[in-house]
Short mmCIF file of C-alpha atoms in Angstrom, two decimals:
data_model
loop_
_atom_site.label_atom_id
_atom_site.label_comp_id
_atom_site.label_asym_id
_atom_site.label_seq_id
_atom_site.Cartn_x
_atom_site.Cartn_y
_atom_site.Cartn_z
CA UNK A 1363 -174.40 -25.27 -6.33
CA UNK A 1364 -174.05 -28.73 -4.38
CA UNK A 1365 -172.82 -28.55 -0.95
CA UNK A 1366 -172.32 -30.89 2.19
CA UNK A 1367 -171.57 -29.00 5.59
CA UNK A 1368 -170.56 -31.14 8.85
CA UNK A 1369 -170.25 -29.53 11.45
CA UNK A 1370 -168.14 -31.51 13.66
CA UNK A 1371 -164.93 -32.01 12.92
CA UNK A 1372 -164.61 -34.10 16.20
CA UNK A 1373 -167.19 -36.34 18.11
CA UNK A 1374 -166.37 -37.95 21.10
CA UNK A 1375 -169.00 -40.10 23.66
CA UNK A 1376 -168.79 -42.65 25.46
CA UNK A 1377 -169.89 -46.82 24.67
CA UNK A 1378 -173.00 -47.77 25.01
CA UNK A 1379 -174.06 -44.14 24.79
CA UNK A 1380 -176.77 -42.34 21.45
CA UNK A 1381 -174.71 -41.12 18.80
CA UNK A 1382 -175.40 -38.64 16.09
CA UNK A 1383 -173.30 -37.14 13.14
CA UNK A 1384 -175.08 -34.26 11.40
CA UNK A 1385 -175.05 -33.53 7.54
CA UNK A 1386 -177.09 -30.75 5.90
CA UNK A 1387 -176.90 -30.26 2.04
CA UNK A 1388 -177.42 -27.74 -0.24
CA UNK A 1389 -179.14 -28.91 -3.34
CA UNK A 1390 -182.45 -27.40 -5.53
CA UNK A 1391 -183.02 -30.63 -7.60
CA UNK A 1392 -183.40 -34.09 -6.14
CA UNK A 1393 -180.75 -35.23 -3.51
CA UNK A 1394 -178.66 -38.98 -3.53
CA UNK A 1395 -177.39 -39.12 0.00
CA UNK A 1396 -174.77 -41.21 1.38
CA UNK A 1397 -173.00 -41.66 3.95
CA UNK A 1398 -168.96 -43.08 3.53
CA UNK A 1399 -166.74 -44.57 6.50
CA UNK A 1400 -162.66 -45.06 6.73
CA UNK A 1401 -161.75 -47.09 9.59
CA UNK A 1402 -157.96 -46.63 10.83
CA UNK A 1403 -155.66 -48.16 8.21
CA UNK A 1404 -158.88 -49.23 5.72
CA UNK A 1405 -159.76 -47.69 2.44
CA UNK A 1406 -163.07 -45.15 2.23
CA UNK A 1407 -166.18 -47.48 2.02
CA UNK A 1408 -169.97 -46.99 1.83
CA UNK A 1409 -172.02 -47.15 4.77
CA UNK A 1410 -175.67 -46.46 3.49
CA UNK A 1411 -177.26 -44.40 1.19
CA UNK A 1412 -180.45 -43.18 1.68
CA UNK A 1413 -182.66 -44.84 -1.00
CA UNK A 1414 -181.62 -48.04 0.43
CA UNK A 1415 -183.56 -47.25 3.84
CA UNK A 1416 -181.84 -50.02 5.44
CA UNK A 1417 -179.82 -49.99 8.73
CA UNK A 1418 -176.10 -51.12 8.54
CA UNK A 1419 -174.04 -52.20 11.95
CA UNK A 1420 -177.11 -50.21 14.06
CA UNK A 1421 -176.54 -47.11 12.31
CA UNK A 1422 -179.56 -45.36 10.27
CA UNK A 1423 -180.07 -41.94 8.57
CA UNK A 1424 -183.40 -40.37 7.42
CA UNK A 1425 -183.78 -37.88 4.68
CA UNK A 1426 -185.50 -34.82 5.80
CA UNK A 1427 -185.84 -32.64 2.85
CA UNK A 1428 -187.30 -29.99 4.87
CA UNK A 1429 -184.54 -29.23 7.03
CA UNK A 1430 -182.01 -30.34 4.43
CA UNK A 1431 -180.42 -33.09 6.16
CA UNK A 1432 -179.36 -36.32 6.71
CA UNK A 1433 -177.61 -37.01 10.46
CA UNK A 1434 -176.52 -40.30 11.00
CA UNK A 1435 -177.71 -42.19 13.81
CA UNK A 1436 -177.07 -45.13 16.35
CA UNK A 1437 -179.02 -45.78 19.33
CA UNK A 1438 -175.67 -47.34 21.44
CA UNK A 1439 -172.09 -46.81 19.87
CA UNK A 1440 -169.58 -49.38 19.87
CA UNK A 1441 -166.03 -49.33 20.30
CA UNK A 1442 -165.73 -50.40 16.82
CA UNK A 1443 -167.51 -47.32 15.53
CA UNK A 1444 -164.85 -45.23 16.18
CA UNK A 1445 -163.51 -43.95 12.65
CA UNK A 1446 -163.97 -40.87 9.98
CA UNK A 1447 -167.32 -40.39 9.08
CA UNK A 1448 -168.11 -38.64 5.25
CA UNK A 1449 -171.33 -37.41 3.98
CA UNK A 1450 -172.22 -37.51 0.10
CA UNK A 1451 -174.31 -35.37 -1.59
CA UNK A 1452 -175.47 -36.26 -5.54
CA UNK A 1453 -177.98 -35.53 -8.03
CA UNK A 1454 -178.44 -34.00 -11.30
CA UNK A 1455 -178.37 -37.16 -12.98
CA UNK A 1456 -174.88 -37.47 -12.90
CA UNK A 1457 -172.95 -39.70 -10.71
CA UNK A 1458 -170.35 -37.69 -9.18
CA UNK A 1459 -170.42 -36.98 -5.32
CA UNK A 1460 -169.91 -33.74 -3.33
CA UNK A 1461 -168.53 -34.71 0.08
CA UNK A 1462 -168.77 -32.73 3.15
CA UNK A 1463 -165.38 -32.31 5.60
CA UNK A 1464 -165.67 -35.48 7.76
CA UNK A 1465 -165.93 -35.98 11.61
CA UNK A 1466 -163.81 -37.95 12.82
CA UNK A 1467 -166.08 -40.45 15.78
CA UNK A 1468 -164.26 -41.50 19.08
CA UNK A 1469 -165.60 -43.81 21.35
CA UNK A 1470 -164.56 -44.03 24.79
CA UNK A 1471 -164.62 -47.42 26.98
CA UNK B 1065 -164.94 -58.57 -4.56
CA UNK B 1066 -163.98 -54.81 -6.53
CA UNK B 1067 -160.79 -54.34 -6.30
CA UNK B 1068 -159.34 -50.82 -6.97
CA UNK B 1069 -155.84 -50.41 -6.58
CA UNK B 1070 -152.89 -47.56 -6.43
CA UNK B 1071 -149.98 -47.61 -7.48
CA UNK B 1072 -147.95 -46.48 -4.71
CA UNK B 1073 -149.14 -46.12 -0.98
CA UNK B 1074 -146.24 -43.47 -0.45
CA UNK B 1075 -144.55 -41.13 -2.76
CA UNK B 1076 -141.96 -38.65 -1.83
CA UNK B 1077 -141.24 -35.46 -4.74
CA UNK B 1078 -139.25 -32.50 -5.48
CA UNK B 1079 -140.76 -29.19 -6.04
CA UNK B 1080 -141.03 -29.24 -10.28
CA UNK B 1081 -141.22 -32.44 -10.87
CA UNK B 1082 -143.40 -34.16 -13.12
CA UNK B 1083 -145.77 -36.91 -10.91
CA UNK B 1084 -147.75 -39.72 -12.54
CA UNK B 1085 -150.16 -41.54 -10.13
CA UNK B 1086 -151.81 -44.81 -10.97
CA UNK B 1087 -155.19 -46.44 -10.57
CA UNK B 1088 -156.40 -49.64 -11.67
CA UNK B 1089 -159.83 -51.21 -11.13
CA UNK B 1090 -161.04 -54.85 -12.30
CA UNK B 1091 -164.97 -54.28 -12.22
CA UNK B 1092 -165.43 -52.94 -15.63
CA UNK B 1093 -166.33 -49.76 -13.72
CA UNK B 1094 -167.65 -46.88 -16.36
CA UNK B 1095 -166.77 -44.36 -13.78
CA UNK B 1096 -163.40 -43.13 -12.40
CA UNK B 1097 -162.44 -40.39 -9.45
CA UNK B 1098 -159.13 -39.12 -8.69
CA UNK B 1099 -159.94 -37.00 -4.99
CA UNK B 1100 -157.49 -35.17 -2.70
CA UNK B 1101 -158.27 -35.65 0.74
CA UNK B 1102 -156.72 -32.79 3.06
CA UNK B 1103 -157.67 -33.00 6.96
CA UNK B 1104 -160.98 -30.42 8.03
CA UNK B 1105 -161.31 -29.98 3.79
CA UNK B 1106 -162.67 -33.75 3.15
CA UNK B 1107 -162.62 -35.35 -0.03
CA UNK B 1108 -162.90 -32.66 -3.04
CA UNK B 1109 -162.78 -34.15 -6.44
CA UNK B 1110 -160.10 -33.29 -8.95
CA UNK B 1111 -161.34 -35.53 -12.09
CA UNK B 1112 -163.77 -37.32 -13.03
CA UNK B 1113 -163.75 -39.72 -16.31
CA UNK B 1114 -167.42 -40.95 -17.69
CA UNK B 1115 -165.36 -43.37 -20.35
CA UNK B 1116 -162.45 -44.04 -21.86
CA UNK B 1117 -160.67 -40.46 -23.41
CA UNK B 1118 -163.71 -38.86 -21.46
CA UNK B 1119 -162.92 -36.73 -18.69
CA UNK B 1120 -164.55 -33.97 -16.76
CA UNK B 1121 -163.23 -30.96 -14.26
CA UNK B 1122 -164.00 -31.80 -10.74
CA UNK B 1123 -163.98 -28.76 -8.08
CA UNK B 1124 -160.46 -28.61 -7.89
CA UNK B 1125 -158.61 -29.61 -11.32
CA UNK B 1126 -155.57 -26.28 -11.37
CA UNK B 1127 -152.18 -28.25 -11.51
CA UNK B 1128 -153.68 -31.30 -12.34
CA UNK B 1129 -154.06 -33.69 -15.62
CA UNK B 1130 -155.63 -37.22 -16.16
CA UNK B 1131 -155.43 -39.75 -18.74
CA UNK B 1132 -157.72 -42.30 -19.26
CA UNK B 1133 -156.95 -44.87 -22.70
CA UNK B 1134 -158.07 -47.93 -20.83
CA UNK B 1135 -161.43 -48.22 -19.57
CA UNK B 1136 -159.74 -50.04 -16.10
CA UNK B 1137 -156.72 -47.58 -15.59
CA UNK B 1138 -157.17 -44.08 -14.84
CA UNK B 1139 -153.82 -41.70 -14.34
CA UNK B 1140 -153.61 -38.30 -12.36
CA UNK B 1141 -150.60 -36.28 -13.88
CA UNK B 1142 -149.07 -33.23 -11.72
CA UNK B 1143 -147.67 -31.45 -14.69
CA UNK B 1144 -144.76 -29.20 -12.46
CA UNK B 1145 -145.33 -30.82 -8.63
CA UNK B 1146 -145.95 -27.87 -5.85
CA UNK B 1147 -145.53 -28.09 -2.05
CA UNK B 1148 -149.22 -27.03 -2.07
CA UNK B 1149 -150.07 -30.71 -3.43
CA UNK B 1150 -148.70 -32.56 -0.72
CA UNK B 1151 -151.49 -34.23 -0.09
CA UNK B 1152 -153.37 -37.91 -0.18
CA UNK B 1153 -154.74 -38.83 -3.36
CA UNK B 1154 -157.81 -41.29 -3.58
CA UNK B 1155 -159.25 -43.02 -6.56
CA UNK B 1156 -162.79 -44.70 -6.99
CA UNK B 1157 -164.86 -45.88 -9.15
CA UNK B 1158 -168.33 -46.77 -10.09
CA UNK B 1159 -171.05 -48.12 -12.19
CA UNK B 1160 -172.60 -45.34 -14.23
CA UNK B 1161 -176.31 -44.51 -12.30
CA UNK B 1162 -176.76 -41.84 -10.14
CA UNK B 1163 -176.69 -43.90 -6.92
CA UNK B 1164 -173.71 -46.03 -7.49
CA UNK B 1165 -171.55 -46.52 -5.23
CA UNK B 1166 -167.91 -45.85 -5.39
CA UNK B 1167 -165.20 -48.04 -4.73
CA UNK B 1168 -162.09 -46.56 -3.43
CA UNK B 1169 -158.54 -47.52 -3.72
CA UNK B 1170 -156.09 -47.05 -0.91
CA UNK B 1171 -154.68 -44.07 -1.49
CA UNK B 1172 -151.23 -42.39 -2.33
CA UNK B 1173 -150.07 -40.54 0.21
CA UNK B 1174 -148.07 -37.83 -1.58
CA UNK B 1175 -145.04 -35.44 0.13
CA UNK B 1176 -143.46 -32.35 -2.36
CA UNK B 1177 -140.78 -31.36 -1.23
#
């Protein structure tokens, strides 16, 4: 069975300081990661995915199959970058998404 | 620009009654989601419909009904409404490959009372 665990529900640090969300999956065949933002008062939107291997306002995740996961990354958050943060598991050839439970990001001036 | 919409951005119920929520989306999406997304729970997927009259059981479909006769509207039905559904309700949809991404609408932010 498919399954997305973050462990954080809540992730506070300060701007200007590293940030990391973590994601681990559970998955035997071949994993889609993603990872989905909601910003206060704005619909759920995509953030990056993992084939893409492209960085999107700073932030960048890397696939590690060994360790099963995918943890978000940004060298120096932003007051901006506070919001809910989602990961997305898929795979199987079919195109519907397991998410994991969110942490919710919180940048302090 | 996709554009998925909701009918309603707040919805207030009685315990019993019967609740039809709306989504619309104006990509020719192949794909549509109906999710419920409950605080420290995350988004878990009631429905999924591949087509139109297709549909699929998500993780969490008990209580639940969709309808789907047009390929841009998709409708989540709560057959008998339950204070265990108060919830928000998100649609999306997508383009039919496995790394698609979804669009989601607003949500309905729904209160049984």
């Amino acid at each position: 069975a498919q399954r997305v665990t973050q462990p954080e529900k809540l992730l506070s640090v300060f701007k200007g300081a590293p940030v990391e969300l973590k994601c681990n999956y559970s998955y035997s065949g071949s994993p889609e990661l993603f990872w989905y933002v909601q910003y206060s008062r704005q619909r759920l939107q995509l953030l990056l995915r993992h084939i893409s291997r492209e960085s999107i306002k700073g932030f960048t995740a890397d696939l590690n199959k060994g360790e099963t996961s995918f943890h978000l990354k940004k060298p120096f958050a932003q007051e901006e970058d506070s919001a809910m943060y989602y990961c997305a598991l898929g795979g199987g050839g079919a195109q519907k998404l397991v998410f994991g439970q969110g942490t919710r990001l919180t940048i302090n001036p | 620009d996709v554009k998925v919409t909701q009918s309603s951005r707040y919805l207030v119920k009685r315990t019993g009654e019967k609740v039809f929520l709306e989504c619309v989306q104006d990509m020719d999406h192949e794909n549509m989601f109906w999710y419920r997304q409950d605080p420290g729970l995350g988004l878990r997927l009631i429905y999924f419909s591949y087509d139109v009259k297709m549909k699929e059981k998500g993780d969490i479909p008990e209580g639940y009904s969709v309808s789907r006769e047009k390929k841009e509207r998709f409708s989540l039905i709560l057959e008998s409404a339950s204070t265990n559904q108060t919830s928000m309700y998100l649609c999306a949809s997508s383009l039919p490959y496995r790394d698609s991404e979804q669009y989601f609408g607003p949500g309905t932010r729904l209160t049984v009372t």
